[in-house]
Short mmCIF file of C-alpha atoms and ligand atoms in Angstrom, two decimals:
data_model
loop_
_atom_site.label_atom_id
_atom_site.label_comp_id
_atom_site.label_asym_id
_atom_site.label_seq_id
_atom_site.Cartn_x
_atom_site.Cartn_y
_atom_site.Cartn_z
CA MET A 22 -52.47 6.61 -60.58
CA LYS A 23 -49.49 8.91 -60.35
CA THR A 24 -47.44 8.96 -63.54
CA ILE A 25 -43.70 9.29 -63.19
CA PRO A 26 -42.23 12.06 -65.36
CA LYS A 27 -40.06 10.89 -68.26
CA GLY A 28 -37.03 12.68 -66.80
CA GLU A 29 -37.05 10.32 -63.83
CA LEU A 30 -37.44 7.27 -66.06
CA PHE A 31 -34.34 8.28 -68.01
CA ARG A 32 -32.46 8.33 -64.70
CA GLU A 33 -33.33 4.66 -64.17
CA LEU A 34 -31.19 3.69 -67.18
CA PRO A 35 -27.79 2.25 -66.21
CA SER A 36 -24.64 3.67 -67.78
CA VAL A 37 -22.75 1.56 -70.32
CA ASP A 38 -19.79 1.57 -67.98
CA GLU A 39 -21.80 0.20 -65.06
CA LEU A 40 -23.32 -2.43 -67.27
CA ILE A 41 -20.16 -3.91 -68.68
CA HIS A 42 -18.80 -4.47 -65.21
CA THR A 43 -21.78 -6.55 -64.07
CA PRO A 44 -20.83 -10.25 -63.99
CA PRO A 45 -22.93 -11.62 -66.89
CA ILE A 46 -21.81 -8.81 -69.18
CA ALA A 47 -18.19 -9.06 -68.09
CA GLU A 48 -18.46 -12.71 -69.16
CA LEU A 49 -19.63 -11.58 -72.61
CA VAL A 50 -16.68 -9.18 -72.80
CA ARG A 51 -14.30 -12.07 -72.18
CA ALA A 52 -15.92 -14.09 -74.94
CA HIS A 53 -16.43 -11.42 -77.61
CA GLY A 54 -14.19 -8.48 -76.71
CA ALA A 55 -14.96 -5.11 -75.16
CA THR A 56 -15.74 -3.25 -78.40
CA ALA A 57 -18.53 -5.54 -79.58
CA VAL A 58 -20.14 -5.70 -76.13
CA THR A 59 -19.88 -1.96 -75.45
CA ASP A 60 -21.47 -1.25 -78.83
CA ALA A 61 -24.25 -3.71 -78.11
CA ALA A 62 -24.90 -2.20 -74.65
CA ARG A 63 -25.02 1.26 -76.17
CA THR A 64 -27.51 0.11 -78.81
CA VAL A 65 -29.80 -1.51 -76.24
CA ILE A 66 -29.74 1.55 -73.95
CA ALA A 67 -30.34 3.89 -76.87
CA GLN A 68 -33.37 1.79 -77.81
CA LEU A 69 -34.77 2.07 -74.27
CA ARG A 70 -34.12 5.80 -74.26
CA GLU A 71 -36.03 6.16 -77.49
CA GLU A 72 -38.93 4.10 -76.19
CA ILE A 73 -39.12 6.22 -73.03
CA GLY A 74 -38.97 9.36 -75.15
CA SER A 75 -41.81 8.26 -77.38
CA GLY A 76 -43.94 7.25 -74.38
CA LEU A 77 -43.80 3.54 -75.20
CA LEU A 78 -42.35 2.63 -71.80
CA ASP A 79 -43.82 3.59 -68.42
CA ALA A 80 -42.27 2.83 -65.02
CA ALA A 81 -43.63 -0.72 -64.88
CA SER A 82 -42.68 -1.74 -68.42
CA LEU A 83 -39.26 -0.11 -68.03
CA ARG A 84 -38.69 -2.30 -64.96
CA VAL A 85 -39.52 -5.39 -67.02
CA ALA A 86 -37.19 -4.23 -69.79
CA LEU A 87 -34.35 -3.59 -67.34
CA ASP A 88 -34.80 -7.04 -65.80
CA GLY A 89 -34.21 -8.45 -69.27
CA ILE A 90 -31.34 -6.19 -70.21
CA HIS A 91 -28.59 -8.83 -69.99
CA PRO A 92 -30.22 -11.22 -72.48
CA ALA A 93 -31.05 -8.23 -74.68
CA ILE A 94 -27.39 -7.23 -74.81
CA GLU A 95 -26.34 -10.79 -75.47
CA ALA A 96 -28.83 -11.03 -78.35
CA GLN A 97 -27.54 -7.75 -79.73
CA VAL A 98 -23.93 -8.99 -79.57
CA ARG A 99 -24.94 -12.15 -81.43
CA LYS A 100 -26.76 -10.12 -84.05
CA SER A 101 -23.78 -7.85 -84.60
CA LEU A 102 -21.53 -10.86 -85.17
CA THR A 103 -23.70 -12.44 -87.87
CA HIS A 104 -24.14 -11.36 -91.48
CA SER A 105 -26.19 -8.32 -92.24
CA LEU A 106 -26.67 -9.49 -95.83
CA HIS A 107 -28.87 -12.56 -95.76
CA PRO A 108 -31.37 -14.40 -97.96
CA VAL A 109 -34.98 -13.30 -98.28
CA ILE A 110 -37.89 -14.94 -100.05
CA ASN A 111 -39.13 -12.81 -102.92
CA ALA A 112 -42.88 -13.36 -103.18
CA THR A 113 -43.48 -10.06 -105.00
CA GLY A 114 -43.46 -11.53 -108.49
CA VAL A 115 -40.95 -8.88 -109.59
CA ILE A 116 -38.30 -11.04 -111.24
CA LEU A 117 -35.47 -8.48 -111.38
CA HIS A 118 -36.08 -6.73 -108.06
CA THR A 119 -33.22 -4.25 -107.70
CA ASN A 120 -33.72 -3.94 -103.93
CA LEU A 121 -33.56 -7.72 -103.58
CA GLY A 122 -30.39 -8.17 -105.61
CA ARG A 123 -31.80 -8.37 -109.17
CA ALA A 124 -30.92 -11.65 -110.92
CA PRO A 125 -30.42 -14.73 -108.73
CA LEU A 126 -27.44 -16.69 -110.07
CA SER A 127 -27.33 -20.25 -111.35
CA GLU A 128 -25.70 -23.17 -109.54
CA SER A 129 -22.91 -23.40 -112.11
CA VAL A 130 -21.85 -19.87 -111.13
CA PHE A 131 -21.05 -20.94 -107.57
CA ASP A 132 -19.18 -24.03 -108.71
CA HIS A 133 -17.05 -21.89 -111.00
CA ILE A 134 -16.44 -19.22 -108.35
CA ARG A 135 -15.44 -21.86 -105.81
CA ASP A 136 -13.09 -23.47 -108.34
CA THR A 137 -11.39 -20.31 -109.49
CA ALA A 138 -11.59 -17.77 -106.65
CA GLY A 139 -10.69 -20.04 -103.73
CA GLN A 140 -7.28 -20.58 -105.28
CA TYR A 141 -5.09 -18.95 -107.91
CA SER A 142 -6.34 -18.76 -111.49
CA ASN A 143 -5.20 -17.58 -114.92
CA LEU A 144 -7.30 -14.42 -114.56
CA GLU A 145 -4.64 -12.27 -116.25
CA PHE A 146 -2.07 -14.85 -117.23
CA ASP A 147 -1.45 -16.36 -120.64
CA ILE A 148 -0.42 -19.87 -119.67
CA GLY A 149 0.92 -20.81 -123.12
CA ALA A 150 3.14 -17.77 -123.42
CA GLY A 151 4.03 -17.71 -119.74
CA GLN A 152 3.32 -14.02 -119.48
CA ARG A 153 0.73 -11.46 -118.56
CA GLY A 154 -2.60 -11.84 -120.33
CA LYS A 155 -5.88 -9.95 -120.48
CA ARG A 156 -8.73 -10.63 -118.11
CA ASP A 157 -11.40 -9.91 -120.72
CA VAL A 158 -10.44 -12.86 -122.96
CA HIS A 159 -12.38 -15.24 -120.71
CA VAL A 160 -15.75 -13.75 -121.55
CA ASP A 161 -14.95 -11.98 -124.83
CA ARG A 162 -14.65 -15.37 -126.59
CA LEU A 163 -18.16 -16.35 -125.40
CA PHE A 164 -19.72 -13.02 -126.32
CA ARG A 165 -18.12 -13.45 -129.76
CA ARG A 166 -19.92 -16.76 -130.17
CA LEU A 167 -23.20 -15.32 -129.00
CA LEU A 168 -23.05 -12.00 -130.84
CA SER A 169 -20.86 -12.27 -133.95
CA GLU A 170 -22.45 -13.11 -137.25
CA GLU A 171 -20.82 -13.88 -140.57
CA PRO A 172 -20.02 -11.94 -142.68
CA ALA A 173 -20.04 -8.96 -140.29
CA ALA A 174 -16.80 -8.05 -138.54
CA PRO A 175 -16.34 -9.84 -135.19
CA VAL A 176 -17.77 -8.11 -132.17
CA SER A 177 -15.65 -7.30 -129.10
CA THR A 178 -16.96 -7.03 -125.55
CA ILE A 179 -15.46 -5.58 -122.37
CA VAL A 180 -16.80 -5.68 -118.83
CA VAL A 181 -17.06 -2.93 -116.23
CA ASN A 182 -18.80 -2.59 -112.88
CA ASN A 183 -22.34 -1.87 -114.08
CA ASN A 184 -24.17 -0.36 -117.02
CA ALA A 185 -23.88 3.13 -115.57
CA ALA A 186 -20.09 2.69 -115.64
CA ALA A 187 -20.31 1.31 -119.19
CA VAL A 188 -22.13 4.42 -120.41
CA LEU A 189 -19.68 6.68 -118.57
CA LEU A 190 -16.67 4.88 -120.08
CA ALA A 191 -18.11 4.97 -123.60
CA LEU A 192 -19.04 8.65 -123.47
CA ASN A 193 -15.69 9.63 -121.99
CA THR A 194 -13.74 7.58 -124.52
CA LEU A 195 -15.66 8.54 -127.62
CA ALA A 196 -16.89 12.05 -126.89
CA GLU A 197 -14.89 13.89 -124.21
CA GLY A 198 -14.68 17.55 -125.22
CA GLY A 199 -17.21 17.03 -128.02
CA GLU A 200 -20.96 16.76 -128.41
CA VAL A 201 -23.32 13.82 -128.07
CA ILE A 202 -26.73 14.05 -129.70
CA VAL A 203 -29.65 12.64 -127.70
CA SER A 204 -33.41 12.88 -128.23
CA ARG A 205 -35.35 14.75 -125.50
CA GLY A 206 -37.60 11.70 -125.31
CA GLU A 207 -34.64 9.65 -124.07
CA LEU A 208 -33.13 11.93 -121.39
CA VAL A 209 -34.13 9.44 -118.75
CA GLU A 210 -33.52 8.59 -115.14
CA ILE A 211 -33.27 4.88 -114.45
CA GLY A 212 -33.29 3.26 -111.03
CA GLY A 213 -31.16 4.81 -108.31
CA SER A 214 -29.87 8.11 -109.69
CA PHE A 215 -28.67 7.08 -113.14
CA ARG A 216 -29.53 10.17 -115.18
CA ILE A 217 -28.32 10.57 -118.73
CA PRO A 218 -27.57 14.34 -118.42
CA ASP A 219 -25.56 13.77 -115.21
CA VAL A 220 -23.52 10.89 -116.62
CA MET A 221 -22.91 12.98 -119.71
CA ALA A 222 -21.58 15.86 -117.60
CA LYS A 223 -19.26 13.54 -115.67
CA SER A 224 -17.93 12.07 -118.90
CA GLY A 225 -16.75 15.48 -120.12
CA ALA A 226 -19.00 15.35 -123.17
CA THR A 227 -21.59 18.00 -123.98
CA LEU A 228 -25.19 16.93 -124.31
CA ARG A 229 -26.89 18.18 -127.45
CA GLU A 230 -30.64 17.73 -126.94
CA ILE A 231 -32.88 17.42 -129.98
CA GLY A 232 -36.57 16.91 -130.74
CA THR A 233 -39.29 16.95 -128.13
CA THR A 234 -40.39 14.65 -125.35
CA ASN A 235 -42.85 12.79 -127.57
CA ARG A 236 -41.51 13.27 -131.10
CA THR A 237 -38.04 13.21 -132.59
CA ARG A 238 -37.34 12.67 -136.29
CA VAL A 239 -34.21 11.57 -138.06
CA GLY A 240 -34.06 15.10 -139.54
CA ASP A 241 -33.57 16.48 -136.02
CA TYR A 242 -30.42 14.38 -135.67
CA GLU A 243 -29.24 15.40 -139.11
CA LYS A 244 -29.63 19.13 -138.43
CA ALA A 245 -27.77 18.88 -135.11
CA ILE A 246 -24.66 17.17 -136.50
CA ASN A 247 -21.72 19.55 -136.73
CA GLU A 248 -17.92 19.37 -136.57
CA ARG A 249 -18.01 18.94 -132.78
CA THR A 250 -20.35 15.92 -132.91
CA ARG A 251 -18.66 12.74 -131.69
CA LEU A 252 -21.56 10.37 -131.08
CA LEU A 253 -25.25 9.73 -131.66
CA LEU A 254 -26.73 8.16 -128.54
CA ARG A 255 -29.97 6.27 -128.30
CA VAL A 256 -31.22 5.34 -124.83
CA HIS A 257 -33.67 2.51 -124.32
CA ARG A 258 -36.77 3.68 -122.41
CA SER A 259 -36.34 0.90 -119.93
CA ASN A 260 -38.71 1.89 -117.19
CA PHE A 261 -41.42 3.91 -118.88
CA GLU A 262 -43.32 4.26 -122.12
CA ILE A 263 -44.42 7.20 -124.19
CA THR A 264 -47.68 6.47 -125.94
CA GLY A 265 -50.08 8.47 -128.08
CA PHE A 266 -48.77 11.10 -130.50
CA THR A 267 -45.20 9.87 -130.70
CA GLU A 268 -42.44 9.44 -133.22
CA GLN A 269 -38.94 8.05 -133.07
CA PRO A 270 -36.63 7.22 -135.96
CA SER A 271 -35.99 3.53 -136.50
CA THR A 272 -32.59 2.13 -135.62
CA GLU A 273 -32.01 1.52 -139.34
CA GLU A 274 -32.58 5.22 -140.14
CA LEU A 275 -30.14 6.26 -137.43
CA VAL A 276 -27.54 3.74 -138.62
CA LYS A 277 -27.83 5.09 -142.16
CA LEU A 278 -27.36 8.68 -140.98
CA ALA A 279 -24.46 7.79 -138.70
CA ARG A 280 -22.65 5.98 -141.54
CA GLN A 281 -23.25 8.84 -143.99
CA ARG A 282 -21.82 11.38 -141.59
CA GLY A 283 -19.04 9.22 -140.19
CA VAL A 284 -20.25 9.49 -136.57
CA PRO A 285 -20.57 6.36 -134.40
CA LEU A 286 -23.99 5.35 -133.09
CA MET A 287 -24.29 3.98 -129.57
CA GLU A 288 -27.32 2.41 -127.96
CA ASP A 289 -27.77 2.18 -124.19
CA LEU A 290 -29.94 -0.89 -124.21
CA GLY A 291 -30.00 -1.39 -120.45
CA SER A 292 -31.72 -4.72 -120.04
CA GLY A 293 -29.61 -6.53 -122.64
CA ALA A 294 -31.37 -9.73 -123.59
CA LEU A 295 -29.00 -12.19 -125.24
CA VAL A 296 -31.70 -14.36 -126.77
CA ASP A 297 -35.11 -13.63 -128.25
CA LEU A 298 -37.40 -13.61 -125.23
CA GLN A 299 -40.61 -14.14 -127.19
CA ASN A 300 -40.40 -17.80 -126.31
CA PHE A 301 -40.29 -16.74 -122.68
CA GLY A 302 -43.45 -14.67 -122.94
CA LEU A 303 -41.77 -11.28 -123.47
CA ARG A 304 -42.65 -9.44 -126.62
CA GLY A 305 -40.90 -6.49 -128.18
CA GLU A 306 -37.68 -6.60 -126.17
CA THR A 307 -34.75 -5.78 -128.45
CA THR A 308 -31.81 -8.14 -128.02
CA VAL A 309 -28.16 -7.10 -128.09
CA LEU A 310 -27.79 -9.01 -131.35
CA ASP A 311 -30.76 -7.15 -132.92
CA SER A 312 -29.00 -3.85 -132.28
CA LEU A 313 -25.63 -5.02 -133.57
CA ARG A 314 -27.23 -6.65 -136.59
CA ALA A 315 -28.97 -3.36 -137.40
CA GLY A 316 -25.55 -1.73 -137.46
CA VAL A 317 -25.33 0.01 -134.07
CA ASP A 318 -21.61 0.52 -133.34
CA ILE A 319 -21.65 0.14 -129.55
CA VAL A 320 -24.29 -1.40 -127.29
CA THR A 321 -24.20 -1.04 -123.48
CA TYR A 322 -26.21 -3.26 -121.13
CA SER A 323 -26.33 -4.72 -117.62
CA GLY A 324 -25.19 -8.19 -116.60
CA ASP A 325 -27.88 -8.60 -113.96
CA LYS A 326 -31.02 -7.72 -115.86
CA LEU A 327 -32.45 -9.90 -118.65
CA LEU A 328 -29.08 -11.59 -119.10
CA GLY A 329 -29.57 -13.13 -115.66
CA GLY A 330 -25.95 -12.90 -114.54
CA PRO A 331 -23.93 -10.93 -111.98
CA GLN A 332 -23.89 -7.15 -111.65
CA ALA A 333 -21.75 -5.92 -114.53
CA GLY A 334 -21.79 -3.42 -117.36
CA LEU A 335 -21.13 -4.82 -120.83
CA LEU A 336 -19.91 -2.89 -123.85
CA SER A 337 -20.24 -4.83 -127.11
CA GLY A 338 -19.51 -3.63 -130.61
CA ARG A 339 -16.95 -2.46 -133.12
CA SER A 340 -13.52 -3.79 -132.18
CA ASP A 341 -11.67 -0.53 -132.93
CA LEU A 342 -13.95 1.48 -130.62
CA ILE A 343 -13.83 -1.17 -127.88
CA ALA A 344 -10.02 -1.14 -128.11
CA GLN A 345 -10.07 2.62 -127.46
CA MET A 346 -12.21 2.08 -124.38
CA ARG A 347 -9.92 -0.63 -123.08
CA ALA A 348 -6.99 1.80 -123.42
CA ASN A 349 -8.77 4.51 -121.39
CA SER A 350 -7.44 4.77 -117.80
CA LEU A 351 -11.06 4.98 -116.66
CA PHE A 352 -11.43 1.34 -117.74
CA ARG A 353 -8.83 0.37 -115.13
CA ALA A 354 -10.82 2.22 -112.46
CA LEU A 355 -14.10 0.58 -113.47
CA ARG A 356 -12.87 -2.96 -114.06
CA VAL A 357 -14.41 -5.95 -112.29
CA ASP A 358 -12.79 -8.66 -110.22
CA LYS A 359 -12.41 -12.39 -110.67
CA LEU A 360 -15.73 -13.17 -108.97
CA THR A 361 -17.62 -11.28 -111.66
CA TYR A 362 -15.63 -12.87 -114.49
CA ALA A 363 -16.27 -16.32 -113.08
CA ALA A 364 -20.00 -15.62 -112.63
CA LEU A 365 -20.30 -14.13 -116.09
CA GLU A 366 -18.35 -16.92 -117.76
CA ALA A 367 -20.53 -19.60 -116.15
CA THR A 368 -23.73 -17.74 -117.12
CA LEU A 369 -22.59 -17.20 -120.73
CA LEU A 370 -21.63 -20.86 -121.06
CA ALA A 371 -25.23 -21.77 -120.21
CA TYR A 372 -26.32 -19.58 -123.15
CA VAL A 373 -23.78 -21.17 -125.48
CA ARG A 374 -25.10 -24.60 -124.45
CA HIS A 375 -28.73 -23.45 -124.76
CA ASP A 376 -29.23 -24.54 -121.15
CA PHE A 377 -31.69 -21.72 -120.37
CA GLU A 378 -33.41 -23.66 -117.59
CA SER A 379 -30.27 -23.31 -115.46
CA ILE A 380 -30.53 -19.50 -115.47
CA PRO A 381 -33.04 -18.58 -112.73
CA THR A 382 -34.22 -15.35 -114.39
CA LEU A 383 -35.10 -17.16 -117.61
CA ARG A 384 -36.56 -20.12 -115.75
CA MET A 385 -38.88 -17.82 -113.76
CA MET A 386 -39.94 -15.97 -116.91
CA ASN A 387 -40.67 -19.25 -118.59
CA LEU A 388 -42.99 -20.57 -115.84
CA LYS A 389 -46.51 -20.99 -117.13
CA LYS A 390 -49.40 -19.44 -115.24
CA GLU A 391 -50.77 -22.96 -114.66
CA GLU A 392 -47.55 -24.15 -113.00
CA VAL A 393 -47.53 -21.16 -110.65
CA GLY A 394 -51.25 -21.74 -110.08
CA GLU A 395 -50.75 -25.36 -109.02
CA ARG A 396 -48.19 -24.38 -106.42
CA ALA A 397 -50.40 -21.48 -105.29
CA GLY A 398 -53.31 -23.90 -104.82
CA ARG A 399 -51.22 -26.25 -102.69
CA LEU A 400 -49.95 -23.35 -100.56
CA ALA A 401 -53.44 -21.89 -100.09
CA ALA A 402 -54.77 -25.28 -98.97
CA ALA A 403 -51.94 -25.70 -96.49
CA ILE A 404 -52.39 -22.31 -94.79
CA GLU A 405 -56.16 -21.83 -94.86
CA SER A 406 -57.43 -21.64 -91.28
CA LYS A 407 -60.22 -20.11 -89.19
CA LYS A 408 -58.35 -16.83 -89.07
CA MET A 409 -56.51 -16.95 -92.38
CA GLN A 410 -58.41 -16.80 -95.63
CA ALA A 411 -56.30 -17.81 -98.63
CA ILE A 412 -57.70 -17.77 -102.16
CA VAL A 413 -55.97 -18.13 -105.51
CA ILE A 414 -56.62 -15.34 -108.02
CA ASP A 415 -55.34 -14.19 -111.41
CA GLY A 416 -52.64 -11.55 -111.47
CA GLU A 417 -49.54 -10.32 -113.22
CA SER A 418 -45.82 -10.77 -112.56
CA VAL A 419 -43.49 -8.05 -113.79
CA ILE A 420 -39.94 -8.19 -115.10
CA GLY A 421 -38.73 -5.19 -113.09
CA GLY A 422 -35.19 -3.89 -112.80
CA GLY A 423 -35.80 -1.24 -115.41
CA ALA A 424 -36.51 -3.76 -118.12
CA ALA A 425 -39.53 -4.21 -120.37
CA PRO A 426 -41.80 -1.61 -118.72
CA SER A 427 -45.01 -2.78 -120.36
CA SER A 428 -44.35 -6.48 -120.33
CA VAL A 429 -46.18 -8.46 -117.72
CA LEU A 430 -46.53 -12.19 -117.38
CA PRO A 431 -49.90 -13.68 -116.45
CA THR A 432 -49.67 -15.45 -113.11
CA ARG A 433 -51.71 -16.86 -110.23
CA LEU A 434 -51.51 -15.25 -106.80
CA VAL A 435 -52.32 -16.39 -103.28
CA ALA A 436 -54.41 -13.58 -101.74
CA LEU A 437 -54.36 -13.53 -97.93
CA THR A 438 -56.74 -11.90 -95.49
CA CYS A 439 -56.28 -12.42 -91.79
CA ALA A 440 -59.18 -11.97 -89.36
CA ASP A 441 -57.20 -10.11 -86.71
CA LEU A 442 -54.37 -8.45 -88.66
CA SER A 443 -54.50 -5.69 -91.25
CA ALA A 444 -52.83 -6.45 -94.60
CA ASP A 445 -49.94 -4.10 -93.73
CA GLU A 446 -49.46 -5.76 -90.35
CA LEU A 447 -49.57 -9.24 -91.93
CA ALA A 448 -46.98 -8.16 -94.53
CA ALA A 449 -44.79 -6.79 -91.72
CA ARG A 450 -45.05 -10.10 -89.83
CA LEU A 451 -44.01 -11.96 -92.98
CA ARG A 452 -40.99 -9.67 -93.30
CA ARG A 453 -40.06 -10.50 -89.71
CA SER A 454 -40.11 -14.26 -90.43
CA ASP A 455 -36.87 -16.14 -90.76
CA PRO A 456 -36.04 -16.00 -93.65
CA PRO A 457 -37.95 -12.75 -94.28
CA ILE A 458 -40.78 -13.07 -96.81
CA ILE A 459 -41.38 -10.03 -99.01
CA ALA A 460 -44.90 -9.74 -100.42
CA ARG A 461 -47.12 -7.18 -102.12
CA VAL A 462 -50.09 -5.48 -100.44
CA GLU A 463 -53.00 -4.54 -102.69
CA ASP A 464 -56.63 -3.66 -101.96
CA GLY A 465 -56.35 -4.65 -98.31
CA ARG A 466 -54.89 -8.08 -99.09
CA VAL A 467 -51.43 -9.58 -98.99
CA LEU A 468 -50.54 -11.08 -102.38
CA LEU A 469 -47.99 -13.84 -102.83
CA ASP A 470 -46.64 -14.56 -106.32
CA LEU A 471 -44.80 -17.87 -106.34
CA ARG A 472 -43.23 -17.19 -109.75
CA THR A 473 -40.25 -15.57 -108.00
CA VAL A 474 -40.21 -18.04 -105.11
CA PHE A 475 -37.91 -21.05 -105.49
CA PRO A 476 -40.08 -24.20 -105.24
CA SER A 477 -38.01 -25.40 -102.26
CA GLN A 478 -39.16 -22.27 -100.40
CA ASP A 479 -42.92 -22.90 -100.74
CA SER A 480 -42.94 -24.93 -97.51
CA LEU A 481 -41.04 -22.18 -95.64
CA ILE A 482 -43.79 -19.73 -96.58
CA ALA A 483 -46.46 -22.18 -95.42
CA GLU A 484 -44.73 -22.68 -92.07
CA ALA A 485 -44.24 -18.93 -91.53
CA ILE A 486 -47.92 -18.24 -92.18
CA GLN A 487 -49.04 -21.13 -89.95
CA ARG A 488 -47.00 -19.58 -87.16
CA ILE A 489 -48.65 -16.19 -87.66
CA ALA A 490 -52.27 -17.45 -87.74
C1 PLP B 8 -30.73 -0.31 -115.90
C2 PLP B 8 -30.26 0.68 -116.88
C3 PLP B 8 -29.12 1.45 -116.63
C4 PLP B 8 -28.34 1.29 -115.36
O1 PLP B 8 -27.74 0.03 -115.33
P1 PLP B 8 -26.96 -0.49 -114.01
O2 PLP B 8 -26.38 -1.80 -114.44
O3 PLP B 8 -27.99 -0.60 -112.95
O4 PLP B 8 -25.93 0.53 -113.71
C5 PLP B 8 -28.73 2.35 -117.58
N1 PLP B 8 -29.40 2.51 -118.73
C6 PLP B 8 -30.51 1.78 -119.03
C7 PLP B 8 -31.22 2.03 -120.33
C8 PLP B 8 -30.96 0.85 -118.11
O5 PLP B 8 -32.07 0.14 -118.39
#
């Protein structure tokens, strides 16, 4: 059989201009406008060009593709006019999956956002006084209830865009032009490009490294303090552990030194649990209150990690230092909008009411292995077929999101093997389902962890798998 050279196949492709003047496409232009349709036509032709280039299309299959070009353009137009951000089912068992939006929010958050953001609100208005107010009062009062302890001085909290912004604001406010002492064991990179030395440089403070990767003593801090020292910084090792021959001063030792020398101590806690998570199966995670109680002056943490709220960066601590940060013009640049305040306020109220079940992150952490196992068993039974083997096995869910690196929660997994699909291909098919299902692949099997799947989604997973095999 004579093969047609690629060059000739390329010549078979219509021009965008020709296309949009053909009757069915002209009809689309009338309905959706020339820009959307031209873009869609361009995308479809570019796809064909690529497929010819990579040898995927020969003369016969190109003919088939060109016969279907009008519906393809119409589908592309429709796709371009729908949301690009859409729900997915997280069957990975990673509770705070940064790529999947970290903490899912509670129902009360949406009620509060609908109530306050769909109309005007007192975001920055003191209704009693009839004049301008402060936006942080709405959540500061709740943080005070959750974090202040008699007889200690009340704690203040402000909110910025994320924890990276919180660290930047704190360093710039407290240490611009001066030195910040950090242990070499804590010069970390967390998640997408948050690196302590880089943030330090941007803040205008100079990093003063002390100790070694595995061992730093309180004496190292003491020796490094000089007249240019503005801050002692401790960074939580959120996404890794150093084990073996290691040493780190206790928070109490650092507090004592900081007080003696009149230098504030800040802790970048990162994950920021508001309640003791031991009851939720997580051991050894320091809470924000633990740090403040120990005497740390400023604590920074994320809103969408263990707190289970919206993306935000929280700075809690000594009122005089927080007041300085609020007065910094950088605070204005990093401030958050009414959606975040509403989401945060609703989440914090759940904490104040001890209604932890309403916060999805905490609810998922709290699920017992047996509960996950029961659902896994029902799913496995529903999808088992000649081609699809589904068994329930022991496994581990992880917290993720740069929180609690060594903490895992025992879980039960559905392990899938399909007779005529590789594990990678099966996982890809699941991702192409509607809604997309994101799963783990391990040892040639697809693993589904229902801990991070909302119970109402179990049946969607079953249906998607039944469609595949
Ligand atoms: C996650 C984390 C950050 C970054 O927080 P974002 O809210 O993602 O900006 C910074 N420091 C620590 C210790 C963290 O765990």
